Structure formats: C-alpha cells, structure tokens
Amino acid sequence: MTIEIVEESADRLAEYGEVSISFLVQSTLRLQPLSNGLGGLILSEEEVDPPYLKDYDAYGEGPAIWADKWDVSHWATIAAFDGRRRVGGSVLAWKTPGKWMLEDRDDLVVLQDMRIDPEYRRRGIGSRLFTRAVEWAQQKECHQMKVETQNINVPACRFYAAQGCELGVINRHAYSDFPEE
C-alpha cells in the first residue's frame, strides 16, 4: 500500500466529506469532579454497553456546509490517497472570523477535522496527516494548534495524546443535544 499525502484548497471539502468519519463507540472517558472540581478531576475509561455507531456528519454539521458557515479561504485540506481513492484527510482552519476556537489569533490553527476510511484505520495514515498538519501550521508561523475531540471517541483521544497533544480544556456542557459528550 502506497499512500500519498497531498495538500488541497478548501474548495475540496465536499469530496473530503465523502470519507466516512463514523466509528464504533465501545468506551467513554468519564469525568468525575472531586469536591465540585476544587479537589481535582478524575478521568476514567468506562465500557459502553451496548456499543453504538457515531457519525458526526449525520447531524448536518459536516464538511459540505463549512463554506456556508465560515470564510474558508485560509483553510487547507490535507488528503490521503491510495492511488486515486481518497482514504482520509484533515482540515485546518486558520484566520477565520467567527471561529471561536481560533480566538481571533493569527498564530493559531485549529485541526477542524480528521478522518480515515474505516478500511484504512490503524495503518499510520493519521500520524502522517497530523505531522503534515503541524508542518502546515509552522509554515503559517502558527505557534499553537488546537484539536477538539469528544470523550466518546477514546481512540481519537489516545491518538492525539500519542502525537504529543495535551488536554487543555474540558467543556462538560459543550453539546446540549448530547449531554454525555
């Protein structure tokens, strides 16, 4: 298998979104505040019974609508191809008014999304995409890259930790429609 990693402009978001982001939720990271949080926090992994399939794109927030929501002219898509088949990618947001995670800073980039075709997961493609994302951010003279993921995506949490990411913020009430995320 020869995977080619290429940079594309954000006008390829629709094609990018054709790669499935769905995953099987088998465990979750539960947050337990001690003394209402003043005594610290415990994050522990708990099995989910029964496991279930999660597909973020199914909620109408996927790549196909991002250009309608934000100015994506400073965004990049980094794609992974096996021959002519798109098997994954990542999307980087930069210099985007209204994108709260960017904090109106020009030296910050957000890893908006990363997805790998289920058939290609656990083959090192994600690490290559992450490395390329870091290089892209450095070329833009960014000093920080933010990543967001949910506690129900334990494999993603582990992946980002393995890439050197540090947990900076826990927002227990980020998704009113999904209070367990």
Coordinates of N, CA and C in Angstrom, one line a residue:
M1 N 0.8 -1.2 0.0 CA 0.0 0.0 0.0 C 0.9 1.2 0.0
T2 N 0.7 2.1 -1.0 CA 1.4 3.4 -1.1 C 0.4 4.5 -0.9
I3 N 0.5 5.2 0.2 CA -0.4 6.3 0.5 C 0.3 7.6 0.2
E4 N -0.3 8.4 -0.6 CA 0.2 9.7 -1.0 C -0.6 10.8 -0.2
I5 N 0.2 11.7 0.4 CA -0.4 12.8 1.2 C -0.2 14.1 0.4
V6 N -1.3 14.8 0.1 CA -1.3 16.0 -0.7 C -2.1 17.1 0.0
E7 N -1.7 18.3 -0.2 CA -2.4 19.5 0.3 C -3.4 20.0 -0.8
E8 N -4.6 20.3 -0.4 CA -5.6 20.8 -1.3 C -6.2 22.1 -0.7
S9 N -6.8 22.8 -1.5 CA -7.5 24.0 -1.0 C -8.8 23.6 -0.4
A10 N -9.4 24.5 0.3 CA -10.7 24.2 1.0 C -11.9 24.0 0.0
D11 N -11.7 24.3 -1.3 CA -12.8 24.0 -2.2 C -13.0 22.5 -2.5
R12 N -12.2 21.7 -1.9 CA -12.4 20.2 -2.0 C -13.1 19.6 -0.8
L13 N -13.7 20.5 0.1 CA -14.3 20.0 1.3 C -15.4 18.9 1.0
A14 N -16.2 19.1 -0.1 CA -17.3 18.2 -0.3 C -16.7 16.8 -0.6
E15 N -15.7 16.7 -1.4 CA -15.0 15.4 -1.7 C -14.4 14.8 -0.4
Y16 N -13.8 15.7 0.3 CA -13.2 15.3 1.6 C -14.3 14.6 2.5
G17 N -15.4 15.2 2.6 CA -16.5 14.7 3.4 C -17.1 13.4 3.0
E18 N -16.7 12.9 1.8 CA -17.2 11.6 1.3 C -16.5 10.5 2.1
V19 N -15.4 10.7 2.7 CA -14.7 9.7 3.6 C -15.5 9.6 4.9
S20 N -15.9 8.4 5.3 CA -16.6 8.2 6.5 C -15.9 8.6 7.7
I21 N -16.6 9.3 8.6 CA -16.0 9.7 9.9 C -16.6 8.8 11.0
S22 N -17.5 8.0 10.7 CA -18.2 7.2 11.7 C -17.2 6.2 12.4
F23 N -17.6 5.9 13.6 CA -16.8 5.0 14.4 C -17.6 4.3 15.5
L24 N -17.2 3.2 16.0 CA -17.9 2.4 17.0 C -17.5 2.9 18.3
V25 N -18.5 3.3 19.1 CA -18.2 3.8 20.5 C -18.3 2.5 21.4
Q26 N -17.2 2.1 21.9 CA -17.1 1.0 22.8 C -16.8 1.4 24.3
S27 N -16.3 2.6 24.4 CA -16.0 3.1 25.8 C -16.0 4.6 25.7
T28 N -16.0 5.2 26.9 CA -16.1 6.6 27.0 C -15.1 7.0 28.2
L29 N -14.7 8.3 28.1 CA -13.9 8.8 29.2 C -14.8 9.6 30.1
R30 N -15.1 9.1 31.3 CA -16.0 9.8 32.3 C -15.2 10.7 33.1
L31 N -15.7 11.9 33.3 CA -15.1 12.9 34.1 C -15.8 12.9 35.5
Q32 N -15.0 12.8 36.5 CA -15.6 12.9 37.9 C -14.9 14.0 38.6
P33 N -15.6 15.1 38.8 CA -15.0 16.2 39.6 C -15.0 15.9 41.1
L34 N -13.9 16.2 41.8 CA -13.8 15.9 43.2 C -14.0 17.3 43.9
S35 N -14.9 17.2 44.9 CA -15.3 18.5 45.7 C -15.7 19.6 44.7
N36 N -16.6 19.2 43.8 CA -17.1 20.1 42.8 C -16.0 20.7 41.9
G37 N -15.0 20.0 41.7 CA -13.9 20.3 40.8 C -12.7 21.0 41.6
L38 N -13.0 21.5 42.8 CA -11.9 22.1 43.5 C -10.9 21.1 44.0
G39 N -11.2 19.9 44.1 CA -10.3 18.8 44.6 C -9.7 18.1 43.5
G40 N -9.9 18.6 42.2 CA -9.3 18.0 41.1 C -10.3 17.2 40.2
L41 N -9.9 16.5 39.3 CA -10.7 15.8 38.3 C -10.1 14.4 38.1
I42 N -11.0 13.4 38.0 CA -10.6 12.1 37.6 C -11.2 11.8 36.3
L43 N -10.4 11.3 35.3 CA -10.9 10.9 34.0 C -10.6 9.4 33.9
S44 N -11.7 8.6 33.8 CA -11.5 7.2 33.8 C -12.3 6.6 32.6
E45 N -11.8 5.6 32.0 CA -12.4 4.9 30.9 C -13.4 3.9 31.4
E46 N -14.6 4.0 30.8 CA -15.7 3.1 31.1 C -16.2 2.5 29.8
E47 N -16.5 1.2 29.9 CA -17.1 0.5 28.8 C -18.5 1.0 28.5
V48 N -18.9 1.0 27.2 CA -20.3 1.4 26.8 C -21.0 0.1 26.5
D49 N -22.2 -0.1 27.1 CA -23.0 -1.3 26.8 C -24.4 -0.9 26.5
P50 N -24.9 -1.1 25.3 CA -24.2 -1.7 24.2 C -23.4 -0.7 23.4
P51 N -22.4 -1.1 22.7 CA -21.6 -0.2 21.8 C -22.6 0.3 20.8
Y52 N -22.2 1.5 20.2 CA -23.1 2.1 19.2 C -22.2 2.8 18.2
L53 N -22.8 3.1 17.0 CA -22.1 3.7 15.9 C -22.3 5.2 16.0
K54 N -21.3 6.0 16.0 CA -21.4 7.5 16.0 C -20.9 8.0 14.6
D55 N -21.7 8.9 14.0 CA -21.4 9.5 12.8 C -21.6 11.0 12.9
Y56 N -20.6 11.8 13.1 CA -20.8 13.3 13.3 C -21.4 13.9 12.1
D57 N -21.1 13.4 10.9 CA -21.7 14.0 9.7 C -23.2 13.9 9.6
A58 N -23.8 12.9 10.3 CA -25.2 12.6 10.3 C -26.0 13.7 10.9
Y59 N -25.4 14.6 11.7 CA -26.1 15.7 12.4 C -26.1 17.0 11.6
G60 N -25.7 16.9 10.3 CA -25.8 18.1 9.5 C -24.7 19.2 9.7
E61 N -23.6 18.8 10.3 CA -22.5 19.7 10.6 C -21.2 19.4 9.9
G62 N -21.3 18.6 8.8 CA -20.1 18.1 8.2 C -19.5 19.0 7.2
P63 N -18.4 18.6 6.5 CA -17.6 19.4 5.7 C -18.4 20.1 4.5
A64 N -19.4 19.5 4.1 CA -20.2 20.1 2.9 C -20.8 21.5 3.3
I65 N -21.0 21.8 4.5 CA -21.6 23.1 4.9 C -20.7 24.1 5.5
W66 N -19.4 23.7 5.7 CA -18.5 24.6 6.4 C -18.3 25.9 5.6
A67 N -18.2 25.8 4.3 CA -18.0 27.0 3.5 C -19.2 28.0 3.6
D68 N -20.4 27.4 3.9 CA -21.6 28.3 4.1 C -21.5 28.9 5.5
K69 N -20.8 28.3 6.4 CA -20.8 28.8 7.8 C -19.7 29.7 8.1
W70 N -18.5 29.5 7.4 CA -17.3 30.3 7.7 C -16.6 30.7 6.4
D71 N -15.8 31.7 6.5 CA -14.9 32.0 5.4 C -13.7 31.0 5.4
V72 N -13.7 30.1 4.5 CA -12.7 29.0 4.5 C -11.5 29.3 3.5
S73 N -11.4 30.6 3.1 CA -10.3 31.0 2.2 C -8.9 30.8 2.7
H74 N -8.8 30.7 4.1 CA -7.5 30.4 4.7 C -7.3 29.0 5.2
W75 N -8.3 28.2 4.8 CA -8.2 26.8 5.3 C -7.5 25.9 4.3
A76 N -7.1 24.7 4.8 CA -6.4 23.8 4.0 C -7.0 22.4 4.2
T77 N -7.0 21.6 3.2 CA -7.4 20.2 3.3 C -6.1 19.4 3.0
I78 N -5.8 18.5 3.8 CA -4.6 17.6 3.6 C -5.3 16.2 3.4
A79 N -5.1 15.7 2.2 CA -5.7 14.5 1.8 C -4.8 13.3 1.7
A80 N -5.3 12.1 2.0 CA -4.5 10.9 1.8 C -5.2 10.1 0.7
F81 N -4.4 9.6 -0.2 CA -4.9 8.9 -1.4 C -4.2 7.5 -1.5
D82 N -4.9 6.5 -1.8 CA -4.4 5.2 -2.1 C -4.7 5.1 -3.6
G83 N -3.7 5.4 -4.5 CA -3.9 5.5 -5.9 C -4.8 6.7 -6.1
R84 N -6.0 6.5 -6.8 CA -6.9 7.5 -7.0 C -8.0 7.6 -5.9
R85 N -8.0 6.7 -5.0 CA -9.0 6.6 -3.9 C -8.7 7.5 -2.7
R86 N -9.5 8.4 -2.4 CA -9.4 9.3 -1.2 C -9.7 8.4 0.0
V87 N -8.7 8.2 0.9 CA -8.9 7.3 2.0 C -8.8 8.1 3.4
G88 N -8.6 9.4 3.3 CA -8.6 10.1 4.6 C -8.1 11.5 4.4
G89 N -8.0 12.2 5.5 CA -7.6 13.6 5.4 C -7.8 14.4 6.7
S90 N -7.3 15.6 6.6 CA -7.6 16.5 7.8 C -7.8 17.9 7.2
V91 N -8.6 18.7 8.0 CA -8.9 20.0 7.6 C -8.4 21.0 8.6
L92 N -7.7 22.0 8.2 CA -7.1 23.0 9.1 C -7.7 24.4 8.9
A93 N -8.2 24.9 10.0 CA -8.8 26.3 9.9 C -7.8 27.3 10.5
W94 N -7.7 28.4 9.8 CA -6.8 29.5 10.2 C -7.4 30.8 9.7
K95 N -7.1 31.9 10.5 CA -7.6 33.2 10.1 C -9.0 33.2 9.7
T96 N -9.9 32.8 10.6 CA -11.3 32.7 10.3 C -12.2 33.4 11.3
P97 N -12.6 34.6 10.9 CA -13.5 35.4 11.8 C -14.7 34.6 12.2
G98 N -15.1 34.6 13.5 CA -16.3 33.8 14.0 C -16.0 32.4 14.4
K99 N -14.8 31.9 14.1 CA -14.4 30.6 14.5 C -13.8 30.7 15.9
W100 N -14.7 30.4 16.9 CA -14.3 30.8 18.3 C -13.0 30.1 18.8
M101 N -12.7 28.9 18.3 CA -11.5 28.2 18.8 C -10.3 28.9 18.4
L102 N -10.3 29.7 17.3 CA -9.2 30.5 16.9 C -8.9 31.7 17.7
E103 N -9.8 32.1 18.5 CA -9.6 33.2 19.5 C -9.2 34.5 18.8
D104 N -9.5 34.7 17.5 CA -9.1 35.9 16.7 C -7.6 36.1 16.7
R105 N -6.9 34.9 16.7 CA -5.4 35.0 16.7 C -5.0 34.5 15.3
D106 N -3.9 35.1 14.8 CA -3.3 34.7 13.5 C -2.2 33.7 13.7
D107 N -1.8 33.4 15.0 CA -0.7 32.5 15.2 C -1.2 31.2 15.8
L108 N -2.5 30.9 15.5 CA -3.2 29.7 16.0 C -3.9 29.0 14.8
V109 N -3.8 27.7 14.7 CA -4.6 27.0 13.8 C -5.4 25.9 14.5
V110 N -6.5 25.6 13.9 CA -7.4 24.5 14.5 C -7.4 23.4 13.6
L111 N -7.2 22.2 14.1 CA -7.4 21.0 13.4 C -8.9 20.7 13.4
Q112 N -9.6 21.2 12.4 CA -11.0 21.2 12.4 C -11.6 19.8 12.3
D113 N -10.9 18.9 11.6 CA -11.4 17.6 11.4 C -10.3 16.7 10.9
M114 N -10.4 15.4 11.3 CA -9.5 14.4 10.7 C -10.4 13.1 10.6
R115 N -10.2 12.5 9.4 CA -11.0 11.2 9.2 C -10.2 10.3 8.3
I116 N -10.3 9.0 8.6 CA -9.7 8.0 7.8 C -10.7 6.9 7.5
D117 N -10.8 6.5 6.3 CA -11.7 5.5 5.8 C -11.5 4.3 6.8
P118 N -12.6 3.7 7.3 CA -12.6 2.6 8.2 C -11.6 1.4 7.8
E119 N -11.6 1.2 6.5 CA -10.7 0.1 6.0 C -9.2 0.4 6.1
Y120 N -8.9 1.7 6.3 CA -7.5 2.1 6.3 C -7.0 2.6 7.7
R121 N -7.9 2.5 8.7 CA -7.5 2.9 10.0 C -6.4 2.0 10.6
R122 N -5.7 2.6 11.5 CA -4.6 1.9 12.3 C -3.5 1.4 11.4
R123 N -3.2 2.2 10.3 CA -2.1 1.9 9.4 C -1.1 3.0 9.4
G124 N -1.2 4.0 10.3 CA -0.2 5.1 10.3 C -0.6 6.3 9.5
I125 N -1.7 6.3 8.8 CA -2.1 7.4 7.9 C -2.4 8.6 8.8
G126 N -3.1 8.4 9.9 CA -3.4 9.5 10.8 C -2.2 10.3 11.3
S127 N -1.1 9.5 11.7 CA 0.1 10.1 12.1 C 0.8 11.0 11.0
R128 N 0.7 10.4 9.8 CA 1.3 11.2 8.7 C 0.5 12.5 8.4
L129 N -0.8 12.4 8.5 CA -1.7 13.6 8.3 C -1.4 14.6 9.4
F130 N -1.3 14.1 10.7 CA -1.0 15.0 11.8 C 0.3 15.7 11.6
T131 N 1.3 15.0 11.2 CA 2.6 15.6 11.0 C 2.6 16.6 9.9
R132 N 1.9 16.3 8.9 CA 1.7 17.3 7.8 C 0.9 18.5 8.2
A133 N -0.1 18.3 9.1 CA -0.8 19.5 9.6 C 0.1 20.4 10.5
V134 N 0.9 19.8 11.3 CA 1.9 20.6 12.1 C 2.8 21.4 11.2
E135 N 3.3 20.7 10.1 CA 4.2 21.4 9.2 C 3.5 22.6 8.5
W136 N 2.2 22.4 8.1 CA 1.4 23.4 7.5 C 1.3 24.6 8.5
A137 N 1.0 24.3 9.7 CA 0.8 25.4 10.7 C 2.1 26.1 10.9
Q138 N 3.2 25.4 10.9 CA 4.5 26.1 11.1 C 4.9 27.0 9.9
Q139 N 4.5 26.5 8.7 CA 4.7 27.4 7.5 C 3.9 28.7 7.6
K140 N 2.8 28.6 8.3 CA 2.0 29.8 8.5 C 2.4 30.6 9.7
E141 N 3.5 30.2 10.4 CA 4.1 30.8 11.5 C 3.1 30.8 12.7
C142 N 2.4 29.7 12.8 CA 1.5 29.5 14.0 C 2.3 28.9 15.1
H143 N 2.0 29.3 16.3 CA 2.7 28.8 17.5 C 1.9 27.8 18.3
Q144 N 0.7 27.5 17.8 CA -0.2 26.6 18.5 C -1.2 26.0 17.5
M145 N -1.5 24.7 17.8 CA -2.5 24.0 17.0 C -3.5 23.4 18.0
K146 N -4.8 23.8 17.9 CA -5.8 23.2 18.8 C -6.5 22.1 18.1
V147 N -6.9 21.1 18.9 CA -7.6 20.0 18.4 C -8.8 19.8 19.3
E148 N -9.9 19.4 18.8 CA -11.1 19.1 19.6 C -11.5 17.7 19.3
T149 N -11.8 17.0 20.3 CA -12.5 15.7 20.2 C -13.4 15.4 21.4
Q150 N -14.2 14.4 21.3 CA -15.1 14.2 22.4 C -14.7 13.0 23.2
N151 N -15.2 12.9 24.4 CA -14.8 11.8 25.3 C -15.4 10.5 24.9
I152 N -16.3 10.4 24.0 CA -16.8 9.2 23.4 C -15.9 8.6 22.3
N153 N -15.0 9.4 21.9 CA -14.0 9.0 20.8 C -12.7 8.7 21.5
V154 N -12.7 7.6 22.3 CA -11.5 7.3 23.1 C -10.3 7.0 22.1
P155 N -10.5 6.3 21.0 CA -9.3 6.1 20.1 C -8.7 7.4 19.6
A156 N -9.5 8.4 19.3 CA -9.0 9.7 18.9 C -8.3 10.4 20.1
C157 N -8.8 10.3 21.3 CA -8.2 10.9 22.4 C -6.8 10.3 22.6
R158 N -6.7 9.0 22.5 CA -5.4 8.3 22.6 C -4.4 8.7 21.5
F159 N -5.0 8.8 20.3 CA -4.2 9.1 19.1 C -3.6 10.5 19.3
Y160 N -4.4 11.5 19.7 CA -3.9 12.9 19.9 C -2.8 12.9 21.0
A161 N -3.1 12.2 22.1 CA -2.1 12.1 23.2 C -0.8 11.5 22.6
A162 N -0.8 10.5 21.8 CA 0.4 9.9 21.3 C 1.1 10.8 20.3
Q163 N 0.4 11.8 19.7 CA 1.0 12.8 18.9 C 1.6 13.9 19.6
G164 N 1.5 13.9 21.0 CA 2.1 15.0 21.8 C 1.1 16.0 22.2
C165 N -0.2 15.9 21.9 CA -1.2 16.9 22.3 C -1.4 16.8 23.8
E166 N -1.7 17.9 24.4 CA -2.0 18.0 25.9 C -3.5 18.4 26.0
L167 N -4.1 17.8 27.0 CA -5.5 18.2 27.3 C -5.5 19.6 28.0
G168 N -6.1 20.5 27.3 CA -6.1 21.9 27.8 C -7.4 22.4 28.4
V169 N -8.5 21.9 27.9 CA -9.8 22.3 28.3 C -10.8 21.1 28.3
I170 N -11.6 21.1 29.3 CA -12.7 20.1 29.3 C -14.0 21.0 29.4
N171 N -14.9 20.9 28.4 CA -16.1 21.6 28.4 C -17.2 20.6 28.6
R172 N -17.7 20.4 29.8 CA -18.7 19.4 30.2 C -20.0 19.7 29.6
H173 N -20.3 20.9 29.1 CA -21.6 21.3 28.6 C -21.5 21.8 27.2
A174 N -20.6 21.2 26.4 CA -20.4 21.7 25.1 C -21.5 21.4 24.1
Y175 N -22.2 20.3 24.3 CA -23.2 19.9 23.3 C -24.5 19.6 24.1
S176 N -25.4 20.5 24.0 CA -26.7 20.4 24.7 C -27.5 19.2 24.2
D177 N -27.4 18.9 22.9 CA -28.1 17.7 22.4 C -27.5 16.4 22.8
F178 N -26.2 16.4 23.2 CA -25.5 15.2 23.6 C -24.8 15.4 24.9
P179 N -25.6 15.4 26.0 CA -25.0 15.8 27.3 C -23.9 14.8 27.8
E180 N -23.8 13.6 27.3 CA -22.7 12.7 27.7 C -21.4 13.0 26.9
E181 N -21.4 13.9 26.0 CA -20.2 14.2 25.2 C -19.6 15.5 25.7

